[in-house]
Structure formats: structure tokens, C-alpha cells
Amino acid sequence: RLERRGEALGARIQSWLARADFSQPPWSPTRRPAHLGSRAANRYLLYDVNPPEGFNLRRDVYIRVASLIKTLLKSEAWVLVLPPWGRLYHWQSPDIHQVRIPWSEFFDLPSLNQNIPVIEYEQFLAESGGPFIDQVYVLQSYAEGWKEGTWEEKIDERPCIDQLMYSKDKHEYYRGWFWGYEETRGLNVSCLSVQGSASIIAPVLLKNTSARSVMLDRAENLLHDHYGGRDYWNTRRSMVFAKHLRVVGDEFRRKYLHSTDEADRTDYNEDWTQMKVKLGTAVGGPYLGVHLRRKDFIWGHREDVPSLHGAVKKIRSLMEKHKLKRVFIATDAIVEETEELKKLLPEMVRFEPTWEELELYKDGGIAIIDQWICAHARYFTGTSVSTFSFRIHEEREILGFDPRTTYNRFCGEKERNCEQPTHWKIVY
């Protein structure tokens, strides 16, 4: 229910996007409090997420932590250390090294820095003088939970509920996963029970610890400060895909889908602060974009996922309705299902990387290329409650597509009322 509210909220922000001013980073020198001066950030915030969480949920957590950084910057100089990528559930390609991957492999760092100050983990190691994190806070829920109707934001240092994923070495330092950097150690580890938005933890960081480097583990326990608001969209727009991935996607569109920015009215400004579009101006390429989630969704969300035959029937219906002769499909389907899709849908086009391309771009880069191509389609339909589809929705908003061509989903075989997110109403 909350996911559906979020999608609906995204569909209703068009007037704000048209009016918003993205011309100046919120942390620029002219906006910093005078008492901070112009010195570089002298405290470091790091974070990590529950290991099973996927690539696109982690992108959402980044937006939450960015809000916290903006709150901290009002009082002190902080920089966000970007957590290296690796060991994600969907990154299952064999024989590909996918650990310690820097953010620059997937995103444009100068664009991120126009929103908040960020650095890669390797730069943190160089600046901080060694592989040590002064304080690690493991975020957790309250053991007693909360009763419906009595929600309140709160945070307390509490005994750890679950067994810590950290162990002491012979020097009494804490060892842990630390994004695959085995030499990294935590000097102190404690647990915080938290219930609330990301910035609720700011007073703890400003007043309760003097640690120069602080890590928040299980940061997904923090909620958005203002979901769908100005800060949310500033951060989301700053998450520009790395140019080499966009170039690959654009070339694929041109070669196989007769799609170019000029023809599609999807002109892209490299500087996101200068990119202002009105929703409904983008036309999109002459193809249908589809995200068809399979694998764990088949059993985990079986009420929301159609059979392959059901999906093909829906795809053909949309192609006929919108007079499109090609369909681009992004899917995590197994090989047998993909082969069946090709037989049922000869018009299907997919980005299928060579081994060399996969080694170069990695699974995360291939996912971004898929999303970029879907984001430029004349019409898009995705998978309900999938964060992969959510990120495509947002990308299409940024490019200027009409929400009616964006917020659409497949329906389960047994759904009696196949309501589409375009028509969902926000319930406060």
C-alpha cells in the first residue's frame, strides 16, 4: 500500500518539477553557515545496507542518507563516503569480479557533488590516514515494536537485538564485511534503535559523538525526510548515470529501435541543474518499453506477476493500441523463459551483452543500460512493487514523459480489478 502511494505521489509532482530551481547546490559556499568558513569537509559519514537488498533499493537509501547530510551541513562540515558496490543478489554472472566497485562505474560523481559533497571509499582511505572507522552504529527497530496509532519519531542507544555481524580481532578492533575491504576495522560498534526519518539521527552525530568518521549500518531503517519533495528530487536528479553507460544505451536505441534524442524529444543536458522540462513534452522512441520481473517475484509476489503467456498477451495489446512494432524487454527471466519469450514474441528486442561487455560494465551497468533504454520508450509498463520499475518511472519523469505513458504495470492472472498506478489516489 505504501509503495502504491509512493508511485502515485511521483505521478503528481509534474507542476513542482516545472517550477523547481536546480541551479545551485544546497551545500555550495554561498549557502553554508558563515561559521563553517570555506574549509573542506572534516567529518565523514559512511553507511551500509542489509546484504540481501538489491541495487535499486540501495539507490533509494542513498537519497535518504543525502537528506541527513544536508541536515548535518547546516551545522558542521561533513562529506558522504559512497559505499562500494558488490555481492548483490541479482548480480549472479559467473567469473565476473564484482566486489569493491566504485560509484563512478555506474554514476557521474561530479553530478552527485552538485547536490551534496561525496567521495569514493578509496579517497576516504587516503584522506583519513588508514582503514579505520571511528564509530559504527548499527541501526535497528525497537524491540517492543510500536502500536498502530501511536507512531512517533525517536532514537535511543539500546542493546543489540540481533547478533552483530562484527567480531573483534586480537587488537580489539572490529572486523566486518566493510564492502569487501578486509583490512578495514571499526574502533567502536554500538546499536541504535531508530524509528523515524533520516535526519532524526543528526543530533546523535552532532552532539553524542566526536568521532571523525561514523558509519551507519542497516541504513535502510531510516525513512525519507520528505518523500517526493524538493530535496528528494534534487538528490534523485543528481544521480546521473555514468556517461559511458548512457552512450551504450543511446547507440543501442539508434541501431535497433530507430530512437534518437532529436526524434524522440528527449534532449539530455549533462548538467542536471540546468535541465528543465515540462511533463508531456517527451515523445519517446517508436517502441514499447517493458520491465518483466521473474525469478523470486514468481513466488514472492505471485499475485502481481502474470504468466509468460499472460505477459505476451498484454504486450501485444499495448503494441497494437499504441501502433508500435518493436518491444524492448528488460527481464531477469532464466534462459528457458527468455527463449520461450522469443518464440512467443519475435518482435522482442533485448540488450544482450557479450562476455567482454559484461566484464566491462558488470551486472549493475547492464541493469542501468536496460533502465536507460526503457526510460526512452514511447510507452512503458513495469512490474508492480519492483524498485527496478520505480527507478524507470523516475527517470521518465526527469526526461519529461507524460505520467500516463509511464505509470503502468502488469497484472496478476487472478486479479479481478487490474488498477493502474496512473489512476491510484494518494491516501493520507
CSV table of C-alpha atoms in Angstrom, one decimal:
chain,number,residue,atom,x,y,z
A,1,ARG,CA,0.0,0.0,0.0
A,2,LEU,CA,2.8,2.4,0.9
A,3,GLU,CA,4.6,1.5,-2.4
A,4,ARG,CA,1.5,2.4,-4.3
A,5,ARG,CA,1.1,5.7,-2.5
A,6,GLY,CA,4.7,6.4,-3.4
A,7,GLU,CA,4.2,5.7,-7.1
A,8,ALA,CA,1.0,7.8,-7.2
A,9,LEU,CA,2.9,10.7,-5.5
A,10,GLY,CA,5.5,10.5,-8.2
A,11,ALA,CA,2.9,10.9,-10.9
A,12,ARG,CA,1.6,14.1,-9.2
A,13,ILE,CA,4.8,16.1,-9.0
A,14,GLN,CA,4.7,17.5,-12.5
A,15,SER,CA,3.9,21.0,-11.5
A,16,TRP,CA,6.7,21.1,-9.0
A,17,LEU,CA,9.3,19.8,-11.4
A,18,ALA,CA,8.3,22.5,-13.9
A,19,ARG,CA,8.8,25.3,-11.3
A,20,ALA,CA,11.7,24.0,-9.3
A,21,ASP,CA,15.1,25.8,-9.3
A,22,PHE,CA,18.0,23.3,-9.5
A,23,SER,CA,20.6,26.0,-10.3
A,24,GLN,CA,22.6,25.9,-7.1
A,25,PRO,CA,23.8,23.0,-4.9
A,26,PRO,CA,22.3,23.3,-1.4
A,27,TRP,CA,25.8,22.8,0.1
A,28,SER,CA,27.6,25.5,-2.0
A,29,PRO,CA,29.8,28.0,-0.2
A,30,THR,CA,27.3,30.8,-0.6
A,31,ARG,CA,24.7,28.7,1.3
A,32,ARG,CA,26.9,27.3,4.1
A,33,PRO,CA,26.6,28.9,7.5
A,34,ALA,CA,29.3,31.6,8.0
A,35,HIS,CA,30.8,30.0,11.0
A,36,LEU,CA,31.8,27.0,8.9
A,37,GLY,CA,34.1,29.0,6.7
A,38,SER,CA,35.3,27.5,3.4
A,39,ARG,CA,37.3,24.6,4.7
A,40,ALA,CA,36.8,21.1,3.1
A,41,ALA,CA,34.5,18.7,5.0
A,42,ASN,CA,36.3,17.4,8.1
A,43,ARG,CA,33.9,14.7,9.2
A,44,TYR,CA,33.0,11.6,7.3
A,45,LEU,CA,29.7,9.7,7.1
A,46,LEU,CA,29.6,6.2,5.8
A,47,TYR,CA,26.7,3.7,5.6
A,48,ASP,CA,25.8,0.2,4.5
A,49,VAL,CA,22.6,-1.6,3.8
A,50,ASN,CA,21.2,-5.1,4.7
A,51,PRO,CA,23.1,-7.5,2.4
A,52,PRO,CA,20.0,-9.1,0.7
A,53,GLU,CA,18.8,-5.7,-0.5
A,54,GLY,CA,19.1,-5.0,-4.3
A,55,PHE,CA,20.7,-2.3,-6.4
A,56,ASN,CA,17.6,-0.1,-6.8
A,57,LEU,CA,16.6,-0.2,-3.2
A,58,ARG,CA,20.1,0.9,-2.3
A,59,ARG,CA,19.8,3.8,-4.7
A,60,ASP,CA,16.7,4.8,-2.7
A,61,VAL,CA,18.6,4.6,0.6
A,62,TYR,CA,21.2,6.9,-0.8
A,63,ILE,CA,18.5,9.6,-1.2
A,64,ARG,CA,17.6,9.2,2.4
A,65,VAL,CA,21.2,9.5,3.6
A,66,ALA,CA,21.7,12.5,1.4
A,67,SER,CA,18.9,14.2,3.3
A,68,LEU,CA,20.8,13.5,6.5
A,69,ILE,CA,23.9,15.0,5.1
A,70,LYS,CA,22.0,18.2,4.1
A,71,THR,CA,20.8,18.5,7.7
A,72,LEU,CA,24.3,18.0,9.1
A,73,LEU,CA,25.8,20.6,6.7
A,74,LYS,CA,23.7,23.2,8.4
A,75,SER,CA,25.8,22.9,11.5
A,76,GLU,CA,29.1,21.2,10.6
A,77,ALA,CA,31.3,20.2,7.6
A,78,TRP,CA,30.5,16.6,6.6
A,79,VAL,CA,31.2,14.5,3.5
A,80,LEU,CA,29.4,11.4,2.5
A,81,VAL,CA,31.6,8.4,1.7
A,82,LEU,CA,30.0,6.3,-1.1
A,83,PRO,CA,29.7,2.6,-0.1
A,84,PRO,CA,31.4,0.4,-2.7
A,85,TRP,CA,29.1,-1.9,-4.7
A,86,GLY,CA,29.3,-5.7,-4.6
A,87,ARG,CA,27.8,-9.0,-3.6
A,88,LEU,CA,24.2,-8.3,-4.6
A,89,TYR,CA,21.6,-10.9,-5.0
A,90,HIS,CA,20.8,-10.2,-8.7
A,91,TRP,CA,24.5,-9.9,-9.7
A,92,GLN,CA,24.9,-13.6,-10.4
A,93,SER,CA,27.1,-13.6,-13.6
A,94,PRO,CA,29.8,-16.2,-13.1
A,95,ASP,CA,33.5,-15.4,-13.5
A,96,ILE,CA,33.0,-11.7,-13.1
A,97,HIS,CA,34.8,-9.8,-10.3
A,98,GLN,CA,32.0,-7.7,-8.7
A,99,VAL,CA,33.4,-6.5,-5.4
A,100,ARG,CA,34.8,-3.1,-4.3
A,101,ILE,CA,33.1,-1.5,-7.3
A,102,PRO,CA,33.3,2.4,-7.0
A,103,TRP,CA,30.2,4.5,-7.7
A,104,SER,CA,31.9,6.1,-10.7
A,105,GLU,CA,31.4,2.8,-12.6
A,106,PHE,CA,27.6,3.5,-12.5
A,107,PHE,CA,27.1,7.2,-11.7
A,108,ASP,CA,28.6,10.5,-12.6
A,109,LEU,CA,30.4,11.8,-9.5
A,110,PRO,CA,30.6,15.5,-10.5
A,111,SER,CA,26.7,15.4,-10.8
A,112,LEU,CA,26.4,13.9,-7.3
A,113,ASN,CA,28.7,16.5,-5.9
A,114,GLN,CA,26.5,19.3,-7.2
A,115,ASN,CA,23.9,18.1,-4.7
A,116,ILE,CA,26.0,17.1,-1.7
A,117,PRO,CA,29.7,16.5,-1.1
A,118,VAL,CA,30.6,12.9,-1.8
A,119,ILE,CA,33.9,10.9,-2.2
A,120,GLU,CA,34.7,7.3,-3.1
A,121,TYR,CA,35.8,4.9,-0.3
A,122,GLU,CA,39.4,4.8,-1.7
A,123,GLN,CA,39.6,8.6,-1.3
A,124,PHE,CA,38.4,8.3,2.3
A,125,LEU,CA,41.2,5.8,3.0
A,126,ALA,CA,43.7,8.2,1.6
A,127,GLU,CA,42.3,11.3,3.4
A,128,SER,CA,41.6,9.6,6.8
A,129,GLY,CA,45.1,8.1,7.2
A,130,GLY,CA,44.1,4.5,7.2
A,131,PRO,CA,41.4,1.8,7.1
A,132,PHE,CA,39.8,2.7,10.3
A,133,ILE,CA,36.2,3.9,11.1
A,134,ASP,CA,36.0,5.5,14.4
A,135,GLN,CA,32.3,4.7,15.2
A,136,VAL,CA,29.9,2.2,13.8
A,137,TYR,CA,26.2,2.5,14.7
A,138,VAL,CA,24.1,-0.5,13.8
A,139,LEU,CA,20.5,0.8,13.2
A,140,GLN,CA,17.7,-1.5,14.4
A,141,SER,CA,14.0,-1.3,15.2
A,142,TYR,CA,12.7,-1.1,18.8
A,143,ALA,CA,12.4,-4.5,20.5
A,144,GLU,CA,9.0,-3.6,21.8
A,145,GLY,CA,7.8,-2.5,18.3
A,146,TRP,CA,5.1,0.1,18.0
A,147,LYS,CA,1.3,0.1,18.3
A,148,GLU,CA,-0.8,1.3,15.4
A,149,GLY,CA,-2.0,4.9,16.0
A,150,THR,CA,0.9,5.8,18.3
A,151,TRP,CA,3.7,6.3,15.8
A,152,GLU,CA,6.4,8.8,16.9
A,153,GLU,CA,9.9,9.5,15.8
A,154,LYS,CA,12.5,8.5,18.3
A,155,ILE,CA,16.1,7.2,18.6
A,156,ASP,CA,17.9,5.6,21.5
A,157,GLU,CA,21.1,3.7,22.1
A,158,ARG,CA,19.9,0.2,23.0
A,159,PRO,CA,21.4,-3.3,23.5
A,160,CYS,CA,21.7,-5.0,20.1
A,161,ILE,CA,18.7,-7.2,19.3
A,162,ASP,CA,20.4,-9.4,16.7
A,163,GLN,CA,23.8,-10.9,16.8
A,164,LEU,CA,26.3,-8.4,15.5
A,165,MET,CA,27.9,-9.1,12.1
A,166,TYR,CA,31.2,-7.9,13.6
A,167,SER,CA,33.8,-9.7,15.6
A,168,LYS,CA,36.9,-8.4,17.5
A,169,ASP,CA,40.4,-9.2,16.3
A,170,LYS,CA,43.4,-9.7,18.5
A,171,HIS,CA,43.8,-5.9,18.8
A,172,GLU,CA,40.2,-5.4,20.0
A,173,TYR,CA,39.3,-3.8,16.7
A,174,TYR,CA,36.0,-4.8,14.9
A,175,ARG,CA,36.2,-6.8,11.7
A,176,GLY,CA,33.2,-7.0,9.4
A,177,TRP,CA,32.1,-7.0,5.7
A,178,PHE,CA,33.1,-3.4,5.1
A,179,TRP,CA,32.3,-3.7,1.3
A,180,GLY,CA,35.0,-6.3,0.8
A,181,TYR,CA,37.8,-4.3,2.3
A,182,GLU,CA,39.2,-6.9,4.6
A,183,GLU,CA,41.8,-4.5,6.1
A,184,THR,CA,39.1,-2.1,7.3
A,185,ARG,CA,38.4,-2.1,11.0
A,186,GLY,CA,35.8,-0.4,13.3
A,187,LEU,CA,37.1,1.1,16.5
A,188,ASN,CA,33.7,1.1,18.3
A,189,VAL,CA,30.4,-0.6,17.5
A,190,SER,CA,27.1,0.0,19.2
A,191,CYS,CA,23.4,-0.3,18.3
A,192,LEU,CA,20.8,2.5,17.9
A,193,SER,CA,17.1,1.7,17.9
A,194,VAL,CA,15.5,4.2,15.4
A,195,GLN,CA,12.0,5.0,14.4
A,196,GLY,CA,11.7,7.9,12.0
A,197,SER,CA,13.2,9.8,9.1
A,198,ALA,CA,16.9,10.0,8.2
A,199,SER,CA,17.6,13.4,9.9
A,200,ILE,CA,16.4,12.1,13.3
A,201,ILE,CA,19.9,10.8,13.7
A,202,ALA,CA,21.6,14.2,13.2
A,203,PRO,CA,21.6,15.2,16.9
A,204,VAL,CA,23.4,12.0,17.8
A,205,LEU,CA,26.1,12.7,15.2
A,206,LEU,CA,26.4,16.3,16.2
A,207,LYS,CA,26.2,16.1,20.0
A,208,ASN,CA,26.7,12.5,21.2
A,209,THR,CA,29.9,11.6,19.4
A,210,SER,CA,33.0,13.4,18.4
A,211,ALA,CA,34.2,10.6,16.1
A,212,ARG,CA,35.6,12.0,12.8
A,213,SER,CA,34.3,9.0,10.8
A,214,VAL,CA,30.9,7.5,11.6
A,215,MET,CA,29.3,4.6,9.8
A,216,LEU,CA,25.5,3.8,9.8
A,217,ASP,CA,25.0,0.1,9.2
A,218,ARG,CA,21.5,-1.1,8.2
A,219,ALA,CA,20.7,2.5,6.9
A,220,GLU,CA,17.6,1.2,5.2
A,221,ASN,CA,15.9,1.5,8.6
A,222,LEU,CA,15.9,5.3,8.1
A,223,LEU,CA,12.8,6.7,6.3
A,224,HIS,CA,12.7,9.6,3.8
A,225,ASP,CA,12.7,13.1,5.3
A,226,HIS,CA,10.3,14.4,2.7
A,227,TYR,CA,9.5,11.8,0.0
A,228,GLY,CA,8.7,13.4,-3.3
A,229,GLY,CA,9.7,16.9,-2.1
A,230,ARG,CA,12.3,19.4,-3.4
A,231,ASP,CA,15.3,17.8,-1.6
A,232,TYR,CA,14.2,14.3,-2.7
A,233,TRP,CA,14.1,15.3,-6.4
A,234,ASN,CA,17.3,17.3,-6.2
A,235,THR,CA,19.1,14.2,-5.0
A,236,ARG,CA,17.3,11.9,-7.4
A,237,ARG,CA,18.1,14.2,-10.4
A,238,SER,CA,21.8,14.4,-9.3
A,239,MET,CA,22.0,10.6,-9.7
A,240,VAL,CA,23.1,10.9,-13.3
A,241,PHE,CA,24.1,7.6,-14.9
A,242,ALA,CA,27.8,7.3,-15.9
A,243,LYS,CA,28.2,8.7,-19.4
A,244,HIS,CA,29.8,5.5,-20.8
A,245,LEU,CA,26.6,3.6,-19.9
A,246,ARG,CA,24.3,6.2,-21.4
A,247,VAL,CA,26.3,6.2,-24.6
A,248,VAL,CA,25.9,2.4,-24.9
A,249,GLY,CA,22.2,2.7,-24.4
A,250,ASP,CA,21.8,5.5,-26.8
A,251,GLU,CA,23.7,3.6,-29.5
A,252,PHE,CA,21.6,0.5,-29.0
A,253,ARG,CA,18.4,2.7,-29.3
A,254,ARG,CA,19.7,4.2,-32.5
A,255,LYS,CA,20.8,0.9,-34.1
A,256,TYR,CA,17.9,-1.4,-33.1
A,257,LEU,CA,15.0,0.8,-32.1
A,258,HIS,CA,15.2,3.8,-34.5
A,259,SER,CA,15.3,6.0,-31.5
A,260,THR,CA,17.3,9.2,-31.1
A,261,ASP,CA,17.0,12.2,-28.7
A,262,GLU,CA,16.2,14.6,-31.5
A,263,ALA,CA,13.4,12.5,-32.9
A,264,ASP,CA,12.1,11.4,-29.5
A,265,ARG,CA,12.3,14.9,-28.0
A,266,THR,CA,14.3,13.6,-25.1
A,267,ASP,CA,17.3,16.1,-25.3
A,268,TYR,CA,19.5,15.5,-22.3
A,269,ASN,CA,21.5,18.2,-20.5
A,270,GLU,CA,24.7,16.9,-18.9
A,271,ASP,CA,24.2,19.4,-16.1
A,272,TRP,CA,21.1,18.2,-14.3
A,273,THR,CA,20.8,21.6,-12.5
A,274,GLN,CA,20.2,23.2,-15.9
A,275,MET,CA,17.8,20.5,-17.2
A,276,LYS,CA,14.2,21.8,-17.0
A,277,VAL,CA,11.5,20.0,-18.9
A,278,LYS,CA,7.7,20.1,-18.8
A,279,LEU,CA,6.0,16.7,-18.4
A,280,GLY,CA,4.4,15.6,-21.6
A,281,THR,CA,7.0,17.2,-23.9
A,282,ALA,CA,8.9,13.9,-24.4
A,283,VAL,CA,7.6,11.6,-27.2
A,284,GLY,CA,9.9,8.7,-26.9
A,285,GLY,CA,11.2,6.1,-29.3
A,286,PRO,CA,8.9,4.1,-31.6
A,287,TYR,CA,8.9,1.1,-29.3
A,288,LEU,CA,7.2,-0.3,-26.2
A,289,GLY,CA,9.4,-0.5,-23.0
A,290,VAL,CA,8.8,-3.4,-20.7
A,291,HIS,CA,10.2,-4.5,-17.4
A,292,LEU,CA,9.1,-8.0,-16.7
A,293,ARG,CA,10.3,-9.2,-13.3
A,294,ARG,CA,10.6,-13.0,-12.8
A,295,LYS,CA,12.7,-15.2,-10.5
A,296,ASP,CA,11.9,-14.5,-6.8
A,297,PHE,CA,8.8,-12.5,-7.8
A,298,ILE,CA,7.1,-15.5,-9.2
A,299,TRP,CA,6.7,-16.9,-5.7
A,300,GLY,CA,7.2,-13.8,-3.6
A,301,HIS,CA,4.6,-11.6,-5.4
A,302,ARG,CA,2.7,-14.2,-7.4
A,303,GLU,CA,-0.5,-12.2,-7.2
A,304,ASP,CA,1.2,-9.3,-9.1
A,305,VAL,CA,3.1,-11.3,-11.8
A,306,PRO,CA,1.5,-12.7,-14.9
A,307,SER,CA,2.5,-15.9,-16.7
A,308,LEU,CA,4.7,-15.6,-19.7
A,309,HIS,CA,1.6,-16.1,-21.9
A,310,GLY,CA,-0.3,-13.5,-19.9
A,311,ALA,CA,2.6,-11.0,-20.3
A,312,VAL,CA,2.8,-11.6,-24.0
A,313,LYS,CA,-0.9,-11.1,-24.4
A,314,LYS,CA,-0.7,-7.7,-22.6
A,315,ILE,CA,2.4,-6.7,-24.6
A,316,ARG,CA,0.7,-7.4,-27.9
A,317,SER,CA,-2.4,-5.4,-26.7
A,318,LEU,CA,-0.2,-2.4,-25.9
A,319,MET,CA,1.7,-2.6,-29.1
A,320,GLU,CA,-1.5,-2.6,-31.1
A,321,LYS,CA,-3.0,0.2,-29.1
A,322,HIS,CA,0.0,2.5,-29.5
A,323,LYS,CA,0.8,1.3,-33.0
A,324,LEU,CA,4.3,0.1,-32.1
A,325,LYS,CA,6.2,-2.6,-34.0
A,326,ARG,CA,9.0,-3.2,-31.5
A,327,VAL,CA,9.2,-4.0,-27.8
A,328,PHE,CA,12.3,-3.7,-25.7
A,329,ILE,CA,12.2,-6.1,-22.7
A,330,ALA,CA,14.3,-5.8,-19.5
A,331,THR,CA,13.9,-9.0,-17.5
A,332,ASP,CA,15.7,-11.3,-15.1
A,333,ALA,CA,14.0,-14.3,-16.6
A,334,ILE,CA,16.0,-17.5,-16.7
A,335,VAL,CA,17.4,-18.7,-20.1
A,336,GLU,CA,14.5,-21.1,-20.7
A,337,GLU,CA,11.9,-18.4,-20.1
A,338,THR,CA,13.8,-16.0,-22.3
A,339,GLU,CA,13.9,-18.5,-25.2
A,340,GLU,CA,10.1,-19.0,-24.8
A,341,LEU,CA,9.5,-15.3,-24.9
A,342,LYS,CA,11.5,-15.0,-28.1
A,343,LYS,CA,9.3,-17.7,-29.7
A,344,LEU,CA,6.0,-16.1,-28.5
A,345,LEU,CA,7.2,-12.6,-29.3
A,346,PRO,CA,9.5,-12.4,-32.3
A,347,GLU,CA,9.3,-8.5,-32.2
A,348,MET,CA,11.1,-8.6,-28.9
A,349,VAL,CA,14.5,-6.8,-28.6
A,350,ARG,CA,16.8,-7.1,-25.7
A,351,PHE,CA,20.3,-5.8,-24.8
A,352,GLU,CA,22.3,-9.0,-24.6
A,353,PRO,CA,25.9,-8.2,-23.7
A,354,THR,CA,28.9,-10.2,-24.8
A,355,TRP,CA,31.1,-11.6,-22.1
A,356,GLU,CA,33.6,-8.8,-22.7
A,357,GLU,CA,30.8,-6.2,-22.3
A,358,LEU,CA,29.5,-7.9,-19.2
A,359,GLU,CA,33.0,-7.9,-17.6
A,360,LEU,CA,33.4,-4.2,-18.5
A,361,TYR,CA,30.0,-2.9,-17.4
A,362,LYS,CA,29.2,-5.6,-14.8
A,363,ASP,CA,25.7,-6.6,-13.9
A,364,GLY,CA,24.9,-3.2,-12.4
A,365,GLY,CA,25.9,-1.4,-15.6
A,366,ILE,CA,23.8,-3.8,-17.7
A,367,ALA,CA,20.8,-3.0,-15.4
A,368,ILE,CA,21.4,0.7,-15.9
A,369,ILE,CA,21.6,0.3,-19.7
A,370,ASP,CA,18.3,-1.6,-19.6
A,371,GLN,CA,16.7,1.1,-17.5
A,372,TRP,CA,18.0,3.9,-19.8
A,373,ILE,CA,16.5,2.2,-22.8
A,374,CYS,CA,13.2,1.6,-21.1
A,375,ALA,CA,13.1,5.2,-20.0
A,376,HIS,CA,13.2,6.4,-23.6
A,377,ALA,CA,10.3,4.2,-24.8
A,378,ARG,CA,7.1,5.7,-26.3
A,379,TYR,CA,5.2,3.8,-23.6
A,380,PHE,CA,6.4,1.9,-20.6
A,381,THR,CA,4.8,-0.8,-18.4
A,382,GLY,CA,6.6,-2.4,-15.5
A,383,THR,CA,6.2,-4.8,-12.6
A,384,SER,CA,4.2,-3.9,-9.6
A,385,VAL,CA,6.2,-3.2,-6.4
A,386,SER,CA,9.5,-3.6,-8.2
A,387,THR,CA,12.1,-1.0,-7.4
A,388,PHE,CA,13.7,-1.5,-10.8
A,389,SER,CA,10.4,-0.3,-12.3
A,390,PHE,CA,10.2,2.6,-9.8
A,391,ARG,CA,13.6,3.9,-10.9
A,392,ILE,CA,12.5,3.8,-14.6
A,393,HIS,CA,9.3,5.8,-13.5
A,394,GLU,CA,11.5,8.5,-12.0
A,395,GLU,CA,13.9,8.6,-15.0
A,396,ARG,CA,10.9,9.1,-17.3
A,397,GLU,CA,9.7,11.9,-15.1
A,398,ILE,CA,13.1,13.6,-15.4
A,399,LEU,CA,13.1,13.2,-19.2
A,400,GLY,CA,9.6,14.8,-19.4
A,401,PHE,CA,7.2,12.0,-20.3
A,402,ASP,CA,3.5,12.1,-19.7
A,403,PRO,CA,2.8,10.1,-16.5
A,404,ARG,CA,0.1,8.2,-18.4
A,405,THR,CA,2.8,6.7,-20.6
A,406,THR,CA,4.9,5.8,-17.5
A,407,TYR,CA,2.9,4.6,-14.5
A,408,ASN,CA,1.6,1.3,-15.9
A,409,ARG,CA,2.1,-2.3,-14.6
A,410,PHE,CA,1.4,-5.9,-15.4
A,411,CYS,CA,-1.3,-7.6,-13.5
A,412,GLY,CA,-1.5,-11.0,-12.0
A,413,GLU,CA,-3.6,-13.7,-13.7
A,414,LYS,CA,-6.1,-13.8,-10.9
A,415,GLU,CA,-6.5,-10.0,-10.3
A,416,ARG,CA,-10.1,-9.0,-10.7
A,417,ASN,CA,-9.5,-5.3,-10.7
A,418,CYS,CA,-6.3,-4.5,-12.6
A,419,GLU,CA,-6.0,-0.9,-11.4
A,420,GLN,CA,-3.1,1.0,-12.9
A,421,PRO,CA,-0.8,3.3,-10.8
A,422,THR,CA,-1.6,6.3,-13.0
A,423,HIS,CA,-5.1,6.2,-11.6
A,424,TRP,CA,-4.2,5.4,-8.0
A,425,LYS,CA,-5.2,8.1,-5.5
A,426,ILE,CA,-3.0,9.2,-2.6
A,427,VAL,CA,-4.5,8.3,0.7
A,428,TYR,CA,-3.2,10.5,3.6
